[in-house]
């Protein structure tokens, strides 16, 4: 197979129902064998006795043999005559026995049973048959390698949250969902395995694409049904995720440990995982888990030899370590060969795509505005000849009145004949045909109506049809006799480019302009509605402020007057004099605040006159410099003013616009910037507008701050610094001239505040 096409994406309701059926199939899988279930209950019960555990194990002869074989391993130092189930339970403990039995029984259960013979989810098709299947021996070899690596890593870590026995079980069952999906959906999972082998990608992506869910979710659901420990469930569900993205659970490091063990097993090419992606950095993971790199390297180096001792205990075929090395090398070579094949296929596909992109670029490069449909059709045929090869080409398009227009072309793209043909009875409007599929219309169905006009065609039996799509359907049909075409998904972009050009040329310029104007009007209407809502909200604030001013100005006047009188009783500089002076200042500030809020209820009316642009900006910046605390902030900053080289006079209210500029400068200086604040003034003669930009290189604004920066009393600065009315006031003063204030900000790079005012005397 040379080309991989993505499967058709199912609709959301269909996909959801399919996932539900799959989960139901998984939940109907056999439960854990009784011996494993009973042992799980006993080993988690504080009142259980060792003798009960021994009796359950001895009742299963095969299980007894497996447990005893664990005791004969050299590192435990138990002689054959001294190895009994009683002693094994005492030496290994309840947790180790439980994990060993769980591992053995899970492997037995899936290895003894065949894949599902019939599946409701797959429409009742037989599972057995031709095609690619999951490599089950390779799957268990990989799972055992992960389990062994995880156990040894946990032992080396010697940490209370990394139990070696738990690590072994979590590693052995980490890919449980793969074997479960293969069990209930053998046909679909065979397709998943086939696509993974063909593309050398991550099996998780193809599981979601083909089945609708991945093995992480399937394994978690099965582990929940079996009532496995939460650490096992979460390792099945979350392994493979970056450590920093994991939830803050108690066994978070165990999940990361399984991810690391999986990376080690895959890099050692032990068994089959179906994941050929190595996005995670094992060194970063080792450091994040707090493990010793030398210990990790030792585990990886000795993994082949360790696996030789583990196969028999789990009922898997034992392989000498040297054969495991050879198999690993063979798998690595096979993977390299498949990768080379994938790269070669992708290289050829990229070359084809490059050719098509060059054709699109060349087609656009030759496009000129205002060309007629006939000229565009000639360009399409020339472009088609460069991509598909020279041959016979003709086009069919539907006129606005209904009949078809059939055109023939020479090999070099020159039009030879144009004919008007009545559209065939029962044939749909060509413009409504779905051009996303290569066989959108049957050529044989329209041949009787056009055969008399295909006078240049060498062989009518060789004709094919290619729909040329546009935004709303099909702009034209391209008839050709080329035997070989690029893959449809690649050709689609070029055919749509041709169709869009034909459709654009077919539209009347006035209608196109009308559509654009309507779109602009809709956007303007939406913006106007938004501004109207904001204005209504601000008017309510202003009405409240007006009422507050009426009720509060008289008491404030009394407070201020009495405070001034008290200040005169004491010597300047005394504590009493300073306190009274502070009362006066705060009373004036509160009065100014209320007066400023009244601006929302009574927006200012500009008093326009011709004013020098440079003088207005310089005066506004000077006013900002005179504000309290600003000179101190400017000690380490550059305040740069850039004005047009040619002096300009502008028709506006310099007091209002100047105050707006002052507010923008104050906001920028207090951001605080790192090195400078720039004030740029420029006039756009084409748009007849003045733009003042105040740019700082401060910390910038996050999305929340940027969206609320124009709200009254909102401030992201420390409490007490400013009232949060500067930018809203600037916005109102700009709006009084029909202008606007806009903010653009990038975190850690700074903020740009733009004040734009139309230079129209009638505004």
XYZ file of C-alpha atoms in Angstrom:
763
model
C 0.000 0.000 0.000
C 1.512 3.299 -1.069
C -0.956 5.799 0.290
C -2.729 6.004 3.616
C -6.087 7.774 3.562
C -7.663 8.960 6.768
C -10.881 7.102 7.551
C -14.125 8.978 7.223
C -14.934 10.831 10.437
C -18.229 9.732 11.925
C -20.817 12.244 13.078
C -20.706 13.112 16.756
C -23.908 11.212 17.772
C -22.748 8.103 15.900
C -19.283 8.328 17.413
C -20.690 8.813 20.920
C -22.989 5.796 20.559
C -20.089 3.707 19.265
C -17.912 4.639 22.247
C -20.735 3.751 24.627
C -21.102 0.339 22.963
C -17.354 -0.261 23.202
C -17.309 0.596 26.891
C -20.261 -1.730 27.408
C -18.355 -4.503 25.623
C -15.317 -3.879 27.824
C -17.447 -3.977 30.955
C -18.791 -7.353 29.785
C -15.308 -8.888 29.701
C -14.771 -11.774 32.136
C -14.056 -10.714 35.676
C -10.872 -11.677 37.464
C -10.598 -15.379 38.322
C -12.023 -16.304 41.723
C -8.606 -17.080 43.196
C -7.323 -13.610 42.316
C -10.472 -11.921 43.591
C -10.355 -13.877 46.863
C -6.668 -13.147 47.360
C -7.208 -9.437 46.720
C -9.874 -9.395 49.418
C -7.769 -11.364 51.921
C -4.558 -9.404 51.443
C -6.340 -6.098 52.020
C -8.151 -7.326 55.159
C -6.283 -6.629 58.410
C -8.000 -9.653 60.051
C -6.783 -12.143 57.445
C -4.341 -14.898 58.355
C -1.432 -16.226 56.342
C -2.900 -19.724 56.487
C -5.973 -18.605 54.504
C -3.732 -17.207 51.764
C -1.673 -20.420 51.703
C -4.808 -22.563 51.360
C -6.091 -20.528 48.374
C -2.759 -20.801 46.572
C -2.362 -24.541 47.283
C -5.829 -25.174 45.851
C -4.500 -24.100 42.421
C -1.682 -26.461 41.372
C -0.472 -24.285 38.490
C -0.468 -21.190 40.680
C 1.427 -23.078 43.415
C 4.149 -24.035 40.939
C 4.485 -20.428 39.808
C 4.749 -19.066 43.336
C 7.333 -21.700 44.305
C 9.376 -20.878 41.193
C 9.655 -17.321 42.470
C 11.336 -18.657 45.612
C 13.980 -20.565 43.700
C 15.463 -17.428 42.245
C 19.046 -17.046 43.320
C 18.594 -13.714 44.989
C 16.181 -15.176 47.581
C 18.632 -17.968 48.524
C 15.955 -20.639 49.127
C 16.882 -24.296 48.449
C 14.399 -26.518 46.619
C 13.754 -28.688 49.677
C 13.099 -25.587 51.806
C 10.795 -23.824 49.328
C 7.151 -24.114 50.442
C 4.074 -21.960 49.917
C 3.997 -21.162 53.656
C 7.560 -19.890 53.577
C 6.992 -17.915 50.374
C 4.013 -16.105 51.928
C 6.063 -15.315 55.042
C 9.130 -14.160 53.066
C 7.386 -12.186 50.339
C 4.471 -10.798 52.355
C 0.817 -10.273 51.463
C 1.450 -7.412 48.997
C 4.026 -9.316 46.951
C 1.869 -12.466 46.850
C -1.189 -10.435 45.852
C 0.684 -8.649 43.052
C 2.218 -11.910 41.804
C -1.146 -13.720 41.699
C -2.858 -10.743 40.053
C -0.172 -10.578 37.365
C -0.233 -14.340 36.696
C -4.032 -14.546 36.488
C -4.417 -11.526 34.187
C -1.880 -12.972 31.750
C -3.548 -16.404 31.942
C -7.016 -14.961 31.358
C -6.151 -13.087 28.163
C -3.744 -15.717 26.852
C -6.089 -18.668 27.365
C -9.112 -17.079 25.673
C -9.308 -16.288 21.977
C -10.292 -12.950 20.587
C -14.014 -12.267 20.509
C -15.670 -14.301 17.785
C -18.439 -11.797 17.267
C -18.806 -8.168 18.270
C -21.959 -6.081 18.428
C -19.889 -2.943 17.952
C -18.417 -4.233 14.682
C -21.714 -5.196 13.211
C -21.511 -8.921 13.903
C -18.550 -9.560 11.598
C -16.287 -12.478 12.306
C -13.184 -11.455 14.154
C -10.930 -14.146 12.830
C -9.779 -13.709 9.287
C -7.143 -12.160 7.139
C -5.406 -8.943 8.109
C -2.980 -7.586 10.656
C -3.421 -8.639 14.275
C -1.985 -7.458 17.560
C 1.274 -9.259 18.352
C 0.157 -10.726 21.677
C 3.464 -12.421 22.588
C 5.233 -9.185 21.769
C 2.629 -7.251 23.771
C 3.229 -9.356 26.909
C 6.986 -9.223 26.359
C 6.798 -5.429 26.341
C 4.458 -5.368 29.369
C 6.790 -7.648 31.321
C 9.779 -5.489 30.354
C 7.978 -2.379 31.665
C 6.975 -4.216 34.851
C 10.536 -5.452 35.455
C 12.051 -2.034 34.787
C 9.473 -0.331 37.034
C 10.102 -2.797 39.871
C 13.874 -2.329 39.711
C 13.578 1.463 39.444
C 11.309 1.489 42.519
C 13.766 -0.728 44.413
C 16.659 1.555 43.500
C 14.688 4.651 44.522
C 13.958 3.180 47.973
C 11.152 5.698 48.516
C 7.979 5.135 50.576
C 5.706 6.190 47.690
C 7.370 3.796 45.200
C 6.596 0.225 46.300
C 8.452 -2.281 44.102
C 5.599 -4.826 44.101
C 3.032 -2.202 43.152
C 5.381 -0.891 40.463
C 5.617 -4.376 38.928
C 1.818 -4.784 38.727
C 1.309 -1.241 37.412
C 3.955 -1.836 34.762
C 2.544 -5.211 33.739
C -0.999 -3.832 33.392
C -0.180 -0.345 32.082
C -1.315 -1.249 28.541
C -4.240 -3.445 29.642
C -6.587 -1.393 27.456
C -4.839 -2.550 24.260
C -5.480 -6.219 24.925
C -9.057 -5.372 26.011
C -9.802 -3.436 22.805
C -8.213 -6.201 20.738
C -10.393 -8.724 22.610
C -13.720 -6.963 21.940
C -12.894 -5.237 18.608
C -10.414 -7.523 16.840
C -11.218 -6.333 13.317
C -10.994 -2.615 14.111
C -7.947 -3.076 16.303
C -6.247 -4.981 13.512
C -6.797 -1.879 11.347
C -5.284 0.262 14.106
C -2.194 -1.955 14.249
C -1.933 -1.879 10.457
C -2.003 1.929 10.318
C 0.523 2.220 13.148
C 2.918 -0.120 11.364
C 2.432 1.778 8.127
C 2.900 5.265 9.604
C 5.232 4.491 12.535
C 3.225 6.814 14.768
C 1.605 6.645 18.202
C -1.035 3.928 18.528
C -3.166 6.196 20.738
C -3.871 8.581 17.826
C -5.030 5.771 15.535
C -7.163 4.207 18.282
C -9.071 7.470 18.640
C -9.359 7.864 14.878
C -10.534 4.321 14.094
C -12.331 3.255 17.289
C -13.247 6.578 18.892
C -11.396 5.991 22.162
C -7.876 5.002 23.205
C -6.469 2.171 25.294
C -5.945 4.484 28.282
C -9.714 4.955 28.710
C -10.505 1.319 27.928
C -7.917 0.051 30.424
C -9.123 2.420 33.132
C -12.727 1.234 32.690
C -11.667 -2.426 32.916
C -9.496 -1.740 35.986
C -12.464 -0.022 37.665
C -14.666 -3.037 36.921
C -12.060 -5.346 38.450
C -11.819 -3.001 41.468
C -8.059 -2.757 41.181
C -6.217 -0.292 43.401
C -6.452 3.388 42.455
C -2.715 3.512 41.807
C -3.107 0.764 39.179
C -6.130 2.485 37.614
C -4.345 5.830 37.349
C -1.132 4.291 35.973
C -3.196 2.617 33.230
C -5.065 5.843 32.527
C -2.373 8.508 32.797
C 0.952 6.882 31.916
C 2.726 8.555 29.033
C 1.704 12.075 30.120
C 4.386 14.623 31.078
C 4.944 14.589 34.828
C 4.100 18.276 35.219
C 0.654 17.698 33.652
C -0.353 14.933 36.067
C -2.875 15.668 38.837
C -1.554 16.129 42.369
C -2.395 12.654 43.641
C -0.444 10.664 46.243
C 0.817 8.173 43.645
C 1.848 10.844 41.107
C 5.472 9.669 41.146
C 4.389 6.073 40.513
C 2.631 7.191 37.301
C 5.789 8.999 36.231
C 7.856 5.905 37.093
C 5.703 3.735 34.786
C 6.121 6.326 32.010
C 9.900 6.155 32.459
C 9.892 2.336 32.510
C 7.827 2.317 29.310
C 10.354 4.629 27.634
C 13.233 2.363 28.711
C 11.486 -0.778 27.380
C 10.604 0.878 24.078
C 14.102 2.274 23.585
C 15.440 -1.243 24.250
C 13.019 -2.584 21.568
C 11.607 -5.201 23.938
C 8.284 -6.532 22.714
C 5.541 -4.627 20.903
C 3.995 -1.401 22.234
C 2.629 0.180 19.058
C 4.113 3.523 20.061
C 6.922 4.727 17.845
C 6.886 8.262 19.262
C 9.633 9.360 21.652
C 8.413 12.850 22.489
C 9.258 12.648 26.210
C 12.862 13.123 27.343
C 13.860 10.290 29.734
C 16.644 12.386 31.284
C 14.165 15.129 32.158
C 11.813 12.507 33.616
C 14.617 10.963 35.710
C 15.480 14.374 37.150
C 11.814 15.264 37.781
C 11.281 11.977 39.662
C 14.418 12.533 41.742
C 16.023 9.261 40.617
C 19.720 8.490 40.321
C 20.783 8.465 36.665
C 23.428 5.774 37.255
C 20.804 3.458 38.799
C 18.479 4.052 35.853
C 21.277 3.215 33.412
C 22.008 -0.019 35.294
C 18.359 -1.040 35.130
C 18.269 -0.413 31.383
C 21.535 -2.293 30.798
C 20.435 -5.407 32.721
C 16.842 -5.516 31.488
C 17.363 -8.242 28.848
C 18.991 -10.619 31.328
C 16.375 -9.940 34.015
C 13.523 -10.726 31.611
C 14.896 -14.223 31.037
C 14.120 -15.066 34.677
C 10.647 -13.482 34.634
C 9.044 -15.139 31.591
C 8.463 -18.555 33.127
C 6.920 -17.228 36.346
C 4.146 -15.503 34.372
C 3.536 -18.442 32.040
C 5.246 -16.807 29.063
C 7.707 -18.661 26.883
C 11.185 -18.273 28.346
C 13.899 -16.892 26.112
C 17.626 -16.792 26.875
C 18.936 -13.275 27.326
C 21.140 -13.521 24.235
C 18.064 -14.387 22.151
C 16.271 -11.398 23.637
C 19.211 -9.225 22.561
C 19.059 -10.655 19.055
C 15.283 -10.183 18.911
C 15.647 -6.591 20.148
C 18.233 -5.861 17.470
C 15.981 -7.443 14.849
C 13.039 -5.344 16.018
C 15.197 -2.217 15.925
C 16.293 -3.037 12.385
C 12.726 -3.770 11.345
C 11.558 -0.498 12.834
C 14.381 1.325 11.040
C 13.338 -0.331 7.786
C 9.706 0.635 8.324
C 10.729 4.175 9.208
C 12.765 4.389 6.020
C 9.748 3.114 4.094
C 7.494 5.674 5.778
C 9.996 8.447 5.109
C 10.309 7.379 1.482
C 6.539 7.304 1.081
C 6.196 10.666 2.774
C 9.006 12.025 0.641
C 7.181 10.986 -2.516
C 3.953 12.403 -1.122
C 5.744 15.633 -0.195
C 7.188 15.835 -3.711
C 3.683 15.481 -5.145
C 2.348 18.046 -2.720
C 5.238 20.341 -3.593
C 4.361 20.022 -7.267
C 0.734 20.831 -6.513
C 1.715 23.793 -4.340
C 3.961 25.067 -7.098
C 1.036 24.718 -9.497
C -1.203 26.676 -7.106
C 1.477 29.360 -6.743
C 1.984 29.564 -10.499
C -1.767 29.699 -11.071
C -2.158 32.541 -8.586
C 0.893 34.261 -10.023
C -0.740 34.370 -13.438
C -4.074 35.540 -12.086
C -5.040 39.124 -12.865
C -8.020 41.003 -11.457
C -10.890 41.674 -13.782
C -10.308 38.726 -16.121
C -13.304 37.075 -17.726
C -14.434 33.502 -17.142
C -13.027 32.324 -20.500
C -9.551 33.602 -19.649
C -9.682 31.933 -16.245
C -10.780 28.630 -17.827
C -7.789 28.780 -20.185
C -5.478 29.316 -17.197
C -7.097 26.356 -15.406
C -6.501 24.074 -18.380
C -2.891 25.244 -18.694
C -2.358 24.563 -14.984
C -4.027 21.146 -15.305
C -1.769 20.287 -18.215
C 1.335 21.125 -16.166
C 0.202 18.848 -13.291
C -1.682 16.013 -15.006
C 0.179 16.025 -18.302
C -0.913 17.344 -21.668
C -3.955 15.777 -23.256
C -7.591 16.450 -23.973
C -9.408 18.911 -21.704
C -12.922 20.311 -21.690
C -15.060 22.124 -19.142
C -18.744 22.197 -18.299
C -20.238 24.992 -16.242
C -23.781 26.107 -15.598
C -24.879 29.556 -16.618
C -26.932 31.765 -14.355
C -30.007 31.064 -16.498
C -29.678 27.260 -16.320
C -28.146 25.853 -19.551
C -24.688 24.305 -19.604
C -21.732 25.903 -21.295
C -19.399 23.251 -22.766
C -15.889 24.374 -23.779
C -13.025 22.487 -25.434
C -9.348 23.407 -25.329
C -6.143 22.622 -27.132
C -3.242 20.941 -25.329
C -1.639 24.312 -24.643
C -4.822 25.667 -23.044
C -6.386 27.683 -25.853
C -10.179 27.562 -26.145
C -11.414 26.077 -29.432
C -15.178 25.633 -29.098
C -17.917 26.907 -26.776
C -21.388 25.381 -26.895
C -24.580 26.049 -24.952
C -26.375 22.811 -24.038
C -29.715 22.391 -22.318
C -29.129 20.733 -18.958
C -30.137 17.040 -18.979
C -33.535 16.163 -17.575
C -33.287 15.025 -13.977
C -29.688 16.170 -13.613
C -29.111 18.362 -10.548
C -27.806 21.881 -10.795
C -24.054 21.553 -11.342
C -23.430 24.280 -8.806
C -25.060 22.203 -6.043
C -22.880 19.123 -6.588
C -20.589 18.172 -3.697
C -17.079 18.669 -5.081
C -15.373 17.125 -2.031
C -15.644 13.628 -3.550
C -13.856 12.534 -6.757
C -16.956 10.774 -8.146
C -19.397 13.599 -7.503
C -21.026 13.042 -10.892
C -21.056 10.077 -13.250
C -19.495 10.938 -16.606
C -21.574 8.292 -18.341
C -24.746 9.953 -17.087
C -24.005 13.196 -18.928
C -22.190 11.743 -21.947
C -25.312 11.521 -24.210
C -25.850 15.269 -23.838
C -22.277 16.328 -24.572
C -20.909 13.627 -26.894
C -21.678 15.665 -29.988
C -19.537 18.503 -28.682
C -16.447 16.459 -27.750
C -15.106 16.606 -31.287
C -11.455 16.922 -30.201
C -11.486 13.950 -27.804
C -9.301 11.064 -29.126
C -11.273 8.386 -27.218
C -14.537 9.206 -25.429
C -14.263 6.008 -23.390
C -11.171 7.370 -21.649
C -12.813 10.584 -20.434
C -12.933 11.297 -16.712
C -14.564 14.089 -14.789
C -12.976 16.228 -12.054
C -15.313 18.546 -10.080
C -13.842 21.978 -9.407
C -15.252 23.114 -6.077
C -15.735 26.541 -4.633
C -17.119 27.858 -1.378
C -20.738 26.934 -2.060
C -20.577 23.906 -4.367
C -19.095 23.217 -7.788
C -17.977 25.998 -10.111
C -17.293 23.750 -13.121
C -16.513 20.197 -14.250
C -13.140 19.486 -15.851
C -13.229 16.639 -18.391
C -9.884 14.995 -19.237
C -8.348 11.789 -20.558
C -5.374 11.581 -18.161
C -5.015 7.979 -16.858
C -3.073 8.742 -13.653
C -3.975 11.400 -11.097
C -2.386 12.451 -7.789
C -4.190 11.204 -4.657
C -7.557 12.907 -4.335
C -6.845 14.508 -0.956
C -3.774 16.193 -2.432
C -5.482 17.179 -5.684
C -8.463 18.629 -3.819
C -6.629 21.811 -2.818
C -5.617 22.512 -6.425
C -9.047 21.685 -7.872
C -10.682 23.957 -5.297
C -8.233 26.709 -6.252
C -9.282 26.365 -9.869
C -12.951 26.280 -8.906
C -12.669 29.322 -6.680
C -11.030 31.298 -9.490
C -13.790 30.320 -11.923
C -16.499 31.172 -9.391
C -14.898 34.529 -8.614
C -14.720 35.414 -12.312
C -18.359 34.411 -12.748
C -19.602 36.821 -10.141
C -20.505 40.372 -10.991
C -18.100 42.887 -9.467
C -20.936 44.931 -8.062
C -22.498 41.908 -6.353
C -19.127 40.993 -4.881
C -18.635 44.517 -3.577
C -22.153 44.485 -2.160
C -21.358 41.300 -0.246
C -18.233 42.845 1.185
C -20.109 45.992 2.157
C -22.812 43.945 3.850
C -20.161 42.021 5.776
C -18.522 45.289 6.836
C -21.900 46.697 7.812
C -22.643 43.623 9.936
C -19.316 43.909 11.717
C -19.843 47.628 12.243
C -23.347 46.958 13.566
C -21.999 44.379 16.027
C -19.316 46.820 17.174
C -21.883 49.601 17.478
C -24.161 47.394 19.555
C -21.235 46.497 21.791
C -20.315 50.159 22.227
C -23.969 51.000 22.894
C -24.149 48.413 25.677
C -20.942 49.776 27.158
C -22.231 53.335 26.860
C -25.480 52.418 28.639
C -23.498 50.752 31.405
C -21.210 53.757 31.751
C -24.190 56.117 31.727
C -25.609 54.309 34.749
C -22.272 54.752 36.503
C -22.329 58.424 35.560
C -25.876 58.891 36.871
C -24.823 57.333 40.145
C -21.794 59.622 40.225
C -23.945 62.656 39.510
C -26.204 61.810 42.435
C -23.199 61.156 44.638
C -21.630 64.477 43.640
C -24.807 66.358 44.523
C -25.010 64.723 47.945
C -21.299 64.685 48.766
C -19.831 67.901 47.402
C -21.265 70.070 50.206
C -19.929 67.840 53.026
C -16.599 67.587 51.227
C -16.444 71.367 50.947
C -17.044 71.676 54.684
C -14.415 68.994 55.441
C -11.885 70.677 53.179
C -12.576 74.165 54.578
C -12.363 73.090 58.200
C -9.199 71.114 57.524
C -7.602 74.206 55.939
C -8.623 76.248 58.949
C -7.115 73.656 61.330
C -3.911 73.613 59.281
C -3.557 77.375 59.748
C -3.541 76.930 63.549
C -0.273 74.985 63.512
C 3.199 75.679 62.333
C 4.088 74.450 58.850
C 5.832 71.094 59.000
C 4.342 70.075 62.328
C 2.578 66.748 62.622
C -0.788 68.434 63.134
C -0.296 70.676 60.111
C 0.656 67.702 57.933
C -2.402 65.728 59.067
C -4.769 68.600 58.282
C -3.106 69.154 54.909
C -3.539 65.460 54.083
C -7.269 65.760 54.842
C -7.517 68.658 52.422
C -5.667 66.751 49.694
C -7.806 63.623 50.091
C -11.027 65.665 50.073
C -9.939 67.324 46.826
C -9.016 63.923 45.362
C -12.431 62.496 46.255
C -14.136 65.519 44.744
C -12.105 65.146 41.534
C -12.977 61.437 41.445
C -16.710 62.128 41.653
C -16.392 64.861 39.041
C -14.560 62.448 36.762
C -17.296 59.847 37.159
C -19.889 62.376 36.084
C -18.235 62.258 32.667
C -20.122 58.991 31.992
C -23.485 60.671 32.524
C -22.513 63.951 30.827
C -19.874 63.204 28.156
C -17.853 66.303 27.299
C -18.645 68.280 24.156
C -15.450 69.064 22.242
C -14.608 72.647 21.369
C -12.699 72.164 18.144
C -10.210 74.564 16.683
C -6.998 74.300 14.723
C -4.108 73.433 17.045
C -0.455 72.520 16.335
C -0.029 68.769 16.700
C 3.484 68.932 18.188
C 2.506 71.521 20.805
C -0.543 69.477 21.899
C 1.487 66.278 22.359
C 4.397 68.030 24.104
C 2.012 69.786 26.506
C 0.218 66.504 27.275
C 3.508 64.745 28.043
C 4.638 67.692 30.182
C 1.369 67.479 32.145
C 2.064 63.804 32.806
C 5.574 64.624 34.052
C 4.122 67.029 36.639
C 1.900 64.418 38.292
C 2.922 63.252 41.808
C 5.452 60.382 41.898
C 5.957 60.521 38.115
C 9.323 62.401 38.201
C 10.697 59.705 40.506
C 9.514 56.953 38.137
C 11.117 58.743 35.183
C 14.562 58.904 36.788
C 15.620 55.595 35.186
C 13.404 55.781 32.082
C 13.603 57.458 28.702
C 10.440 59.259 27.608
C 10.758 59.513 23.822
C 8.455 61.665 21.666
C 8.356 61.095 17.913
C 6.402 63.534 15.740
C 5.918 63.910 11.977
C 8.790 65.728 10.293
C 6.371 68.185 8.720
C 4.474 70.388 11.220
C 0.739 69.764 11.195
C -2.298 71.538 12.542
C -5.303 69.424 13.483
C -8.920 70.373 14.002
C -9.893 69.125 17.459
C -10.248 70.018 21.143
C -6.633 70.038 22.325
C -7.689 70.112 25.997
C -9.720 66.890 25.799
C -7.350 64.994 23.498
C -4.369 66.297 25.467
C -5.869 64.973 28.718
C -6.476 61.627 27.013
C -2.810 61.481 25.916
C -1.738 62.382 29.450
C -3.770 59.480 30.860
C -2.173 57.049 28.384
C 1.321 58.264 29.262
C 0.615 57.968 33.005
C -0.694 54.440 32.509
C 2.447 53.471 30.544
C 4.908 55.010 33.037
C 3.233 53.231 35.945
C 3.150 49.851 34.149
C 6.211 49.920 34.986
C 8.404 49.815 31.853
C 11.925 48.426 31.835
C 13.729 51.109 29.883
C 11.533 53.573 28.010
C 8.119 54.900 27.023
C 7.603 56.034 23.428
C 4.959 58.526 22.296
C 4.445 58.428 18.525
C 2.212 60.849 16.681
C 1.325 60.233 13.049
C -1.276 61.343 10.551
C -2.716 59.086 7.872
C -3.729 61.358 4.981
C -5.570 58.550 3.167
C -7.788 57.644 6.094
C -7.826 61.238 7.367
C -7.099 60.271 10.925
C -4.669 61.066 13.711
C -3.098 58.214 15.670
C -1.189 58.645 18.929
C 0.650 55.527 20.127
C 2.046 55.209 23.643
C 4.364 52.206 23.818
C 6.033 50.737 26.887
C 8.310 47.722 27.325
C 6.831 46.693 30.671
C 5.462 43.324 31.816
C 2.418 43.504 29.551
C -1.155 42.474 30.364
C -2.688 39.021 30.626
C -6.014 38.269 28.930
C -8.044 39.094 32.037
C -6.393 42.489 32.544
C -6.613 43.348 28.848
C -10.335 42.570 28.698
C -11.124 44.731 31.760
C -8.593 47.539 31.333
C -11.319 49.957 30.151
C -13.654 49.172 33.053
C -14.006 51.945 35.666
C -12.120 51.337 38.927
C -10.346 48.277 37.509
C -6.603 48.243 38.056
C -4.057 45.433 37.962
C -1.593 47.598 39.918
C -1.055 47.419 43.650
C -3.853 48.814 45.784
C -3.657 52.550 46.303
C -1.599 53.343 43.218
C -4.365 54.669 40.886
C -8.148 54.885 40.812
C -8.614 52.837 37.662
C -10.329 55.713 35.827
C -7.463 56.867 33.595
C -8.051 54.632 30.583
C -11.875 54.861 30.764
C -11.590 58.698 30.826
C -9.236 58.614 27.854
C -11.730 56.451 26.017
C -14.604 58.862 26.678
C -12.571 61.878 25.565
C -11.559 60.087 22.371
C -15.175 59.022 21.772
C -16.274 62.664 22.042
C -14.319 63.190 18.800
C -15.631 60.011 17.169
C -12.362 58.276 17.991
C -11.333 55.246 20.003
C -8.664 53.905 22.336
C -7.323 50.406 21.732
C -4.840 48.261 23.651
C -2.462 45.605 22.352
C -0.286 43.757 24.821
C 2.128 40.819 24.957
C 3.261 39.406 28.293
C 6.877 40.242 29.134
C 7.140 42.429 26.013
C 4.997 45.438 26.742
C 1.797 47.258 25.857
C 0.776 49.642 23.076
C -2.113 52.057 23.676
C -3.447 53.650 20.469
C -5.645 56.752 20.415
C -7.210 57.276 16.979
C -9.207 60.392 16.086
C -10.781 61.097 12.670
C -9.684 64.453 11.234
C -13.065 65.472 9.891
C -14.469 68.829 10.810
C -18.022 67.475 10.656
C -17.481 64.749 13.273
